[in-house]
PDB file of C-alpha atoms in Angstrom:
ATOM      1  CA  GLN A   1      80.683  75.527  83.564  1.00 78.00           C
ATOM      2  CA  LYS A   2      77.740  76.929  83.082  1.00 86.00           C
ATOM      3  CA  GLU A   3      74.815  76.589  86.114  1.00 92.00           C
ATOM      4  CA  VAL A   4      71.881  75.914  83.146  1.00 95.00           C
ATOM      5  CA  GLU A   5      73.062  73.805  79.872  1.00 95.00           C
ATOM      6  CA  GLN A   6      71.096  73.181  76.753  1.00 96.00           C
ATOM      7  CA  ASP A   7      72.161  71.550  73.891  1.00 93.00           C
ATOM      8  CA  PRO A   8      72.625  74.381  71.148  1.00 92.00           C
ATOM      9  CA  GLY A   9      70.842  72.016  68.509  1.00 92.00           C
ATOM     10  CA  PRO A  10      69.694  72.864  65.533  1.00 95.00           C
ATOM     11  CA  LEU A  11      67.474  69.953  65.719  1.00 97.00           C
ATOM     12  CA  SER A  12      65.543  68.944  62.704  1.00 97.00           C
ATOM     13  CA  VAL A  13      62.523  67.051  62.785  1.00 97.00           C
ATOM     14  CA  PRO A  14      60.314  66.171  60.458  1.00 98.00           C
ATOM     15  CA  GLU A  15      56.508  67.554  60.685  1.00 98.00           C
ATOM     16  CA  GLY A  16      53.838  65.813  63.271  1.00 97.00           C
ATOM     17  CA  ALA A  17      57.462  64.211  65.307  1.00 98.00           C
ATOM     18  CA  ILE A  18      57.670  64.354  69.034  1.00 98.00           C
ATOM     19  CA  VAL A  19      60.730  67.540  69.614  1.00 98.00           C
ATOM     20  CA  SER A  20      62.398  66.269  72.728  1.00 98.00           C
ATOM     21  CA  LEU A  21      64.279  69.420  74.661  1.00 98.00           C
ATOM     22  CA  ASN A  22      66.271  68.923  77.749  1.00 97.00           C
ATOM     23  CA  CYS A  23      67.921  70.955  79.935  1.00 97.00           C
ATOM     24  CA  THR A  24      70.351  70.078  83.012  1.00 97.00           C
ATOM     25  CA  TYR A  25      71.331  72.379  85.738  1.00 96.00           C
ATOM     26  CA  SER A  26      73.963  72.241  88.333  1.00 94.00           C
ATOM     27  CA  ASN A  27      72.606  74.289  92.103  1.00 92.00           C
ATOM     28  CA  SER A  28      70.303  72.817  93.783  1.00 91.00           C
ATOM     29  CA  ALA A  29      68.551  76.181  95.082  1.00 91.00           C
ATOM     30  CA  PHE A  30      66.767  76.030  92.061  1.00 93.00           C
ATOM     31  CA  GLN A  31      63.566  75.259  92.611  1.00 91.00           C
ATOM     32  CA  TYR A  32      61.038  76.536  89.779  1.00 93.00           C
ATOM     33  CA  PHE A  33      61.245  75.571  85.989  1.00 95.00           C
ATOM     34  CA  MET A  34      60.156  77.484  82.887  1.00 96.00           C
ATOM     35  CA  TRP A  35      60.216  76.733  79.179  1.00 98.00           C
ATOM     36  CA  TYR A  36      59.883  79.883  76.861  1.00 98.00           C
ATOM     37  CA  ARG A  37      59.245  79.894  73.025  1.00 98.00           C
ATOM     38  CA  GLN A  38      61.570  82.512  71.121  1.00 97.00           C
ATOM     39  CA  TYR A  39      60.798  83.412  67.487  1.00 96.00           C
ATOM     40  CA  SER A  40      63.111  85.815  65.795  1.00 93.00           C
ATOM     41  CA  ARG A  41      63.346  89.110  66.695  1.00 91.00           C
ATOM     42  CA  LYS A  42      60.671  88.637  69.462  1.00 95.00           C
ATOM     43  CA  GLY A  43      60.747  88.261  73.003  1.00 96.00           C
ATOM     44  CA  PRO A  44      59.937  85.202  74.639  1.00 97.00           C
ATOM     45  CA  GLU A  45      56.599  82.981  74.879  1.00 97.00           C
ATOM     46  CA  LEU A  46      56.177  81.301  78.026  1.00 96.00           C
ATOM     47  CA  LEU A  47      54.900  77.900  77.296  1.00 96.00           C
ATOM     48  CA  MET A  48      55.224  76.219  80.721  1.00 95.00           C
ATOM     49  CA  TYR A  49      56.244  76.360  84.032  1.00 93.00           C
ATOM     50  CA  THR A  50      56.553  74.337  87.053  1.00 91.00           C
ATOM     51  CA  TYR A  51      56.957  74.481  90.855  1.00 86.00           C
ATOM     52  CA  SER A  52      57.783  70.676  91.747  1.00 85.00           C
ATOM     53  CA  SER A  53      59.184  67.349  90.204  1.00 89.00           C
ATOM     54  CA  GLY A  54      56.875  65.269  87.901  1.00 91.00           C
ATOM     55  CA  ASN A  55      55.031  66.042  84.672  1.00 92.00           C
ATOM     56  CA  LYS A  56      53.014  69.173  83.363  1.00 94.00           C
ATOM     57  CA  GLU A  57      51.204  68.670  80.386  1.00 96.00           C
ATOM     58  CA  ASP A  58      49.270  71.444  78.416  1.00 94.00           C
ATOM     59  CA  GLY A  59      47.996  70.539  75.293  1.00 96.00           C
ATOM     60  CA  ARG A  60      50.931  68.980  72.996  1.00 97.00           C
ATOM     61  CA  PHE A  61      53.454  70.535  75.606  1.00 97.00           C
ATOM     62  CA  THR A  62      54.847  68.344  78.386  1.00 97.00           C
ATOM     63  CA  ALA A  63      56.772  69.765  81.015  1.00 97.00           C
ATOM     64  CA  GLN A  64      59.079  67.222  83.056  1.00 96.00           C
ATOM     65  CA  VAL A  65      61.283  68.216  86.333  1.00 96.00           C
ATOM     66  CA  ASP A  66      63.713  65.497  87.800  1.00 95.00           C
ATOM     67  CA  LYS A  67      64.542  67.843  90.546  1.00 93.00           C
ATOM     68  CA  SER A  68      67.161  64.657  91.850  1.00 93.00           C
ATOM     69  CA  SER A  69      69.162  64.245  88.482  1.00 94.00           C
ATOM     70  CA  LYS A  70      68.572  67.889  88.164  1.00 94.00           C
ATOM     71  CA  TYR A  71      67.064  67.170  85.197  1.00 95.00           C
ATOM     72  CA  ILE A  72      64.315  69.347  82.803  1.00 97.00           C
ATOM     73  CA  SER A  73      62.726  68.301  80.065  1.00 97.00           C
ATOM     74  CA  LEU A  74      59.904  69.530  77.336  1.00 98.00           C
ATOM     75  CA  PHE A  75      57.865  67.170  75.019  1.00 98.00           C
ATOM     76  CA  ILE A  76      56.321  68.854  71.479  1.00 98.00           C
ATOM     77  CA  ARG A  77      53.675  66.456  70.606  1.00 98.00           C
ATOM     78  CA  ASP A  78      52.539  66.264  66.922  1.00 98.00           C
ATOM     79  CA  SER A  79      55.286  68.848  66.016  1.00 98.00           C
ATOM     80  CA  GLN A  80      54.298  71.980  63.425  1.00 97.00           C
ATOM     81  CA  PRO A  81      56.565  73.850  61.358  1.00 97.00           C
ATOM     82  CA  SER A  82      54.895  76.899  63.358  1.00 97.00           C
ATOM     83  CA  ASP A  83      57.146  75.434  66.070  1.00 98.00           C
ATOM     84  CA  SER A  84      59.992  76.237  64.542  1.00 98.00           C
ATOM     85  CA  ALA A  85      62.139  78.434  67.067  1.00 97.00           C
ATOM     86  CA  THR A  86      64.537  78.292  69.615  1.00 97.00           C
ATOM     87  CA  TYR A  87      63.667  77.021  73.035  1.00 98.00           C
ATOM     88  CA  LEU A  88      64.697  78.395  76.205  1.00 97.00           C
ATOM     89  CA  CYS A  89      64.448  76.364  79.458  1.00 97.00           C
ATOM     90  CA  ALA A  90      64.917  79.107  82.663  1.00 97.00           C
ATOM     91  CA  THR A  91      64.852  78.439  86.331  1.00 95.00           C
ATOM     92  CA  VAL A  92      64.741  80.393  89.949  1.00 93.00           C
ATOM     93  CA  LYS A  93      65.804  79.743  93.281  1.00 91.00           C
ATOM     94  CA  ALA A  94      63.225  79.760  96.098  1.00 82.00           C
ATOM     95  CA  ALA A  95      62.728  83.519  97.007  1.00 77.00           C
ATOM     96  CA  GLY A  96      64.627  84.851  94.139  1.00 79.00           C
ATOM     97  CA  ASN A  97      63.729  87.186  91.712  1.00 83.00           C
ATOM     98  CA  LYS A  98      66.396  86.033  88.389  1.00 91.00           C
ATOM     99  CA  LEU A  99      66.283  83.777  85.835  1.00 94.00           C
ATOM    100  CA  THR A 100      68.795  81.845  84.760  1.00 94.00           C
ATOM    101  CA  PHE A 101      68.647  80.681  81.253  1.00 95.00           C
ATOM    102  CA  GLY A 102      69.505  77.691  79.548  1.00 95.00           C
ATOM    103  CA  GLY A 103      71.481  78.897  76.379  1.00 93.00           C
ATOM    104  CA  GLY A 104      68.666  77.852  73.977  1.00 95.00           C
ATOM    105  CA  THR A 105      68.016  74.987  71.520  1.00 97.00           C
ATOM    106  CA  ARG A 106      67.296  75.791  67.879  1.00 97.00           C
ATOM    107  CA  VAL A 107      64.331  73.791  66.168  1.00 98.00           C
ATOM    108  CA  LEU A 108      63.208  73.352  62.969  1.00 98.00           C
ATOM    109  CA  VAL A 109      60.009  71.467  61.985  1.00 98.00           C
ATOM    110  CA  LYS A 110      60.354  70.410  58.811  1.00 97.00           C
ATOM    111  CA  PRO A 111      56.952  69.497  56.321  1.00 95.00           C
TER     112      PRO A 111
ATOM    113  CA  GLY B   1      46.071  86.691  80.425  1.00 69.00           C
ATOM    114  CA  ALA B   2      49.479  87.565  81.287  1.00 89.00           C
ATOM    115  CA  VAL B   3      49.917  89.912  78.346  1.00 94.00           C
ATOM    116  CA  VAL B   4      53.188  92.293  78.494  1.00 97.00           C
ATOM    117  CA  SER B   5      53.274  94.896  75.973  1.00 97.00           C
ATOM    118  CA  GLN B   6      55.772  97.328  74.898  1.00 98.00           C
ATOM    119  CA  HIS B   7      56.803 100.665  72.707  1.00 97.00           C
ATOM    120  CA  PRO B   8      57.789 101.075  69.986  1.00 97.00           C
ATOM    121  CA  SER B   9      58.473  98.143  68.766  1.00 97.00           C
ATOM    122  CA  TRP B  10      61.255  99.807  66.618  1.00 97.00           C
ATOM    123  CA  VAL B  11      62.927 103.049  67.094  1.00 97.00           C
ATOM    124  CA  ILE B  12      65.417 104.725  65.367  1.00 97.00           C
ATOM    125  CA  CYS B  13      67.526 107.326  67.094  1.00 96.00           C
ATOM    126  CA  LYS B  14      70.495 109.821  66.389  1.00 96.00           C
ATOM    127  CA  SER B  15      73.447 109.451  68.296  1.00 97.00           C
ATOM    128  CA  GLY B  16      73.647 112.008  71.504  1.00 97.00           C
ATOM    129  CA  THR B  17      69.946 111.533  72.048  1.00 97.00           C
ATOM    130  CA  SER B  18      67.669 109.306  74.474  1.00 97.00           C
ATOM    131  CA  VAL B  19      64.829 107.341  73.632  1.00 98.00           C
ATOM    132  CA  LYS B  20      61.850 105.782  75.912  1.00 97.00           C
ATOM    133  CA  ILE B  21      60.900 102.723  75.890  1.00 98.00           C
ATOM    134  CA  GLU B  22      57.429 101.765  77.387  1.00 97.00           C
ATOM    135  CA  CYS B  23      56.445  98.425  79.042  1.00 97.00           C
ATOM    136  CA  ARG B  24      52.798  97.690  80.305  1.00 96.00           C
ATOM    137  CA  SER B  25      51.448  94.616  81.693  1.00 95.00           C
ATOM    138  CA  LEU B  26      48.129  95.177  79.837  1.00 95.00           C
ATOM    139  CA  ASP B  27      45.821  92.136  82.223  1.00 91.00           C
ATOM    140  CA  PHE B  28      47.674  91.690  85.665  1.00 91.00           C
ATOM    141  CA  GLN B  29      49.764  94.025  88.039  1.00 91.00           C
ATOM    142  CA  ALA B  30      53.530  93.189  87.964  1.00 90.00           C
ATOM    143  CA  THR B  31      54.760  93.873  91.352  1.00 86.00           C
ATOM    144  CA  THR B  32      58.656  93.216  89.595  1.00 92.00           C
ATOM    145  CA  MET B  33      59.369  94.465  86.245  1.00 95.00           C
ATOM    146  CA  PHE B  34      62.587  93.209  84.749  1.00 96.00           C
ATOM    147  CA  TRP B  35      65.080  94.727  81.641  1.00 97.00           C
ATOM    148  CA  TYR B  36      66.857  92.530  79.207  1.00 97.00           C
ATOM    149  CA  ARG B  37      69.207  92.943  76.467  1.00 97.00           C
ATOM    150  CA  GLN B  38      69.984  90.703  73.356  1.00 95.00           C
ATOM    151  CA  PHE B  39      72.063  90.493  70.880  1.00 91.00           C
ATOM    152  CA  PRO B  40      71.817  88.494  67.506  1.00 87.00           C
ATOM    153  CA  LYS B  41      72.022  84.699  68.206  1.00 85.00           C
ATOM    154  CA  GLN B  42      72.987  85.408  71.753  1.00 88.00           C
ATOM    155  CA  SER B  43      70.864  84.668  75.024  1.00 89.00           C
ATOM    156  CA  LEU B  44      69.234  87.398  77.281  1.00 93.00           C
ATOM    157  CA  MET B  45      71.228  89.345  79.123  1.00 95.00           C
ATOM    158  CA  LEU B  46      69.317  90.711  82.226  1.00 96.00           C
ATOM    159  CA  MET B  47      69.924  94.587  82.693  1.00 97.00           C
ATOM    160  CA  ALA B  48      67.915  95.465  85.737  1.00 96.00           C
ATOM    161  CA  THR B  49      64.802  94.572  88.065  1.00 94.00           C
ATOM    162  CA  SER B  50      62.802  96.918  89.398  1.00 91.00           C
ATOM    163  CA  ASN B  51      59.699  97.241  92.018  1.00 88.00           C
ATOM    164  CA  GLU B  52      56.925  99.523  91.766  1.00 83.00           C
ATOM    165  CA  GLY B  53      57.461 102.518  93.873  1.00 82.00           C
ATOM    166  CA  SER B  54      61.126 101.829  94.159  1.00 85.00           C
ATOM    167  CA  LYS B  55      64.695 102.316  92.654  1.00 88.00           C
ATOM    168  CA  ALA B  56      65.897  99.489  90.447  1.00 92.00           C
ATOM    169  CA  THR B  57      68.464  97.170  90.781  1.00 94.00           C
ATOM    170  CA  TYR B  58      70.918  97.226  88.143  1.00 96.00           C
ATOM    171  CA  GLU B  59      73.538  94.105  86.886  1.00 96.00           C
ATOM    172  CA  GLN B  60      76.838  94.572  87.269  1.00 95.00           C
ATOM    173  CA  GLY B  61      78.888  96.849  84.378  1.00 95.00           C
ATOM    174  CA  VAL B  62      75.221  98.174  83.354  1.00 96.00           C
ATOM    175  CA  GLU B  63      75.569 101.674  83.958  1.00 94.00           C
ATOM    176  CA  LYS B  64      72.132 103.228  85.577  1.00 93.00           C
ATOM    177  CA  ASP B  65      73.139 106.981  84.433  1.00 95.00           C
ATOM    178  CA  LYS B  66      73.326 105.777  80.916  1.00 96.00           C
ATOM    179  CA  PHE B  67      69.721 103.384  81.496  1.00 97.00           C
ATOM    180  CA  LEU B  68      67.111 104.980  83.537  1.00 96.00           C
ATOM    181  CA  ILE B  69      64.182 102.708  84.354  1.00 95.00           C
ATOM    182  CA  ASN B  70      61.427 103.941  86.155  1.00 91.00           C
ATOM    183  CA  HIS B  71      58.802 101.631  87.792  1.00 89.00           C
ATOM    184  CA  ALA B  72      55.693 104.309  88.427  1.00 83.00           C
ATOM    185  CA  SER B  73      52.708 101.993  88.727  1.00 90.00           C
ATOM    186  CA  LEU B  74      52.182  98.265  88.842  1.00 90.00           C
ATOM    187  CA  THR B  75      51.512  98.486  85.318  1.00 93.00           C
ATOM    188  CA  LEU B  76      54.023 100.236  83.743  1.00 94.00           C
ATOM    189  CA  SER B  77      57.574 100.492  83.373  1.00 95.00           C
ATOM    190  CA  THR B  78      59.827 102.801  81.250  1.00 96.00           C
ATOM    191  CA  LEU B  79      63.500 102.347  80.346  1.00 97.00           C
ATOM    192  CA  THR B  80      65.033 105.656  79.061  1.00 97.00           C
ATOM    193  CA  VAL B  81      68.138 105.049  77.086  1.00 97.00           C
ATOM    194  CA  THR B  82      70.178 108.659  77.521  1.00 97.00           C
ATOM    195  CA  SER B  83      72.407 110.027  75.338  1.00 96.00           C
ATOM    196  CA  ALA B  84      72.573 106.623  73.046  1.00 97.00           C
ATOM    197  CA  HIS B  85      75.414 105.429  71.148  1.00 96.00           C
ATOM    198  CA  PRO B  86      75.767 103.316  68.458  1.00 96.00           C
ATOM    199  CA  GLU B  87      76.841 100.427  70.501  1.00 95.00           C
ATOM    200  CA  ASP B  88      73.459 101.013  72.586  1.00 96.00           C
ATOM    201  CA  SER B  89      72.184  99.575  69.483  1.00 96.00           C
ATOM    202  CA  SER B  90      70.220  95.992  70.468  1.00 96.00           C
ATOM    203  CA  PHE B  91      66.739  94.155  71.134  1.00 97.00           C
ATOM    204  CA  TYR B  92      65.390  95.555  74.408  1.00 98.00           C
ATOM    205  CA  ILE B  93      62.576  93.496  76.294  1.00 98.00           C
ATOM    206  CA  CYS B  94      60.783  93.769  79.491  1.00 98.00           C
ATOM    207  CA  SER B  95      59.214  91.170  81.290  1.00 97.00           C
ATOM    208  CA  ALA B  96      56.807  91.051  84.239  1.00 95.00           C
ATOM    209  CA  ARG B  97      55.989  89.141  87.210  1.00 93.00           C
ATOM    210  CA  ARG B  98      53.037  88.874  89.389  1.00 87.00           C
ATOM    211  CA  SER B  99      53.087  88.790  92.949  1.00 76.00           C
ATOM    212  CA  THR B 100      54.681  87.381  95.495  1.00 68.00           C
ATOM    213  CA  GLY B 101      54.471  83.637  95.094  1.00 74.00           C
ATOM    214  CA  HIS B 102      54.540  83.579  91.550  1.00 82.00           C
ATOM    215  CA  TYR B 103      58.422  83.155  89.768  1.00 87.00           C
ATOM    216  CA  GLU B 104      57.403  82.705  86.216  1.00 90.00           C
ATOM    217  CA  GLN B 105      58.260  85.929  83.924  1.00 94.00           C
ATOM    218  CA  TYR B 106      56.008  87.338  81.022  1.00 96.00           C
ATOM    219  CA  PHE B 107      57.928  89.109  78.151  1.00 97.00           C
ATOM    220  CA  GLY B 108      57.254  91.767  76.110  1.00 98.00           C
ATOM    221  CA  PRO B 109      57.623  91.428  72.193  1.00 97.00           C
ATOM    222  CA  GLY B 110      60.610  93.424  72.366  1.00 97.00           C
ATOM    223  CA  THR B 111      62.375  96.654  70.775  1.00 98.00           C
ATOM    224  CA  ARG B 112      64.762  97.377  68.336  1.00 97.00           C
ATOM    225  CA  LEU B 113      66.838 100.417  68.995  1.00 97.00           C
ATOM    226  CA  THR B 114      68.764 101.348  66.074  1.00 97.00           C
ATOM    227  CA  VAL B 115      71.449 104.365  66.973  1.00 97.00           C
ATOM    228  CA  THR B 116      72.458 106.446  64.088  1.00 96.00           C
TER     229      THR B 116
END
């Protein structure tokens, strides 16, 4: 079993819809959480990071962390075709260095 | 803020030659930098972690004599692929982390290496 599980998709939504992405993790040592967006043949772009349970909002993006359930989510409001990409969740242990990634979810936003 | 650049973005080299890839943090000091490798439609694979002024820590299975990493300053790390072979062809991505207490990593745009 992978330490961080993420549905590979593809997740197809119409333009303007809310994109809902999630990951589950198994190790309670993971304390810090990130979401990245990766376009084909590009490096990942950091969208959100959070160090605690709860919600964090930034523009069209909302990240949720529930440490009791070991469940993290990313919501993208008013999705655009330019949001079509692979979304990666990542987590780090306290005092750790290495990111542990989910496998990524491919998202397609159709005009 | 938090921009990381890589150079070159694409390089073609002949088998047996060496190639150097640079990774720079443009607007912050990076105490720790990372090098990843990514094959098509696969996830990122961490190759090594480097701290400024220290020797890099390589992941299991990564040949440290083949993939030479130097982190000479708080804004520059280099990866040299020595005696490259076609199987080294891949997408190499660096990332940088700010000072201690920050855990998020900022990634560069990646370098596509093709060995002929």
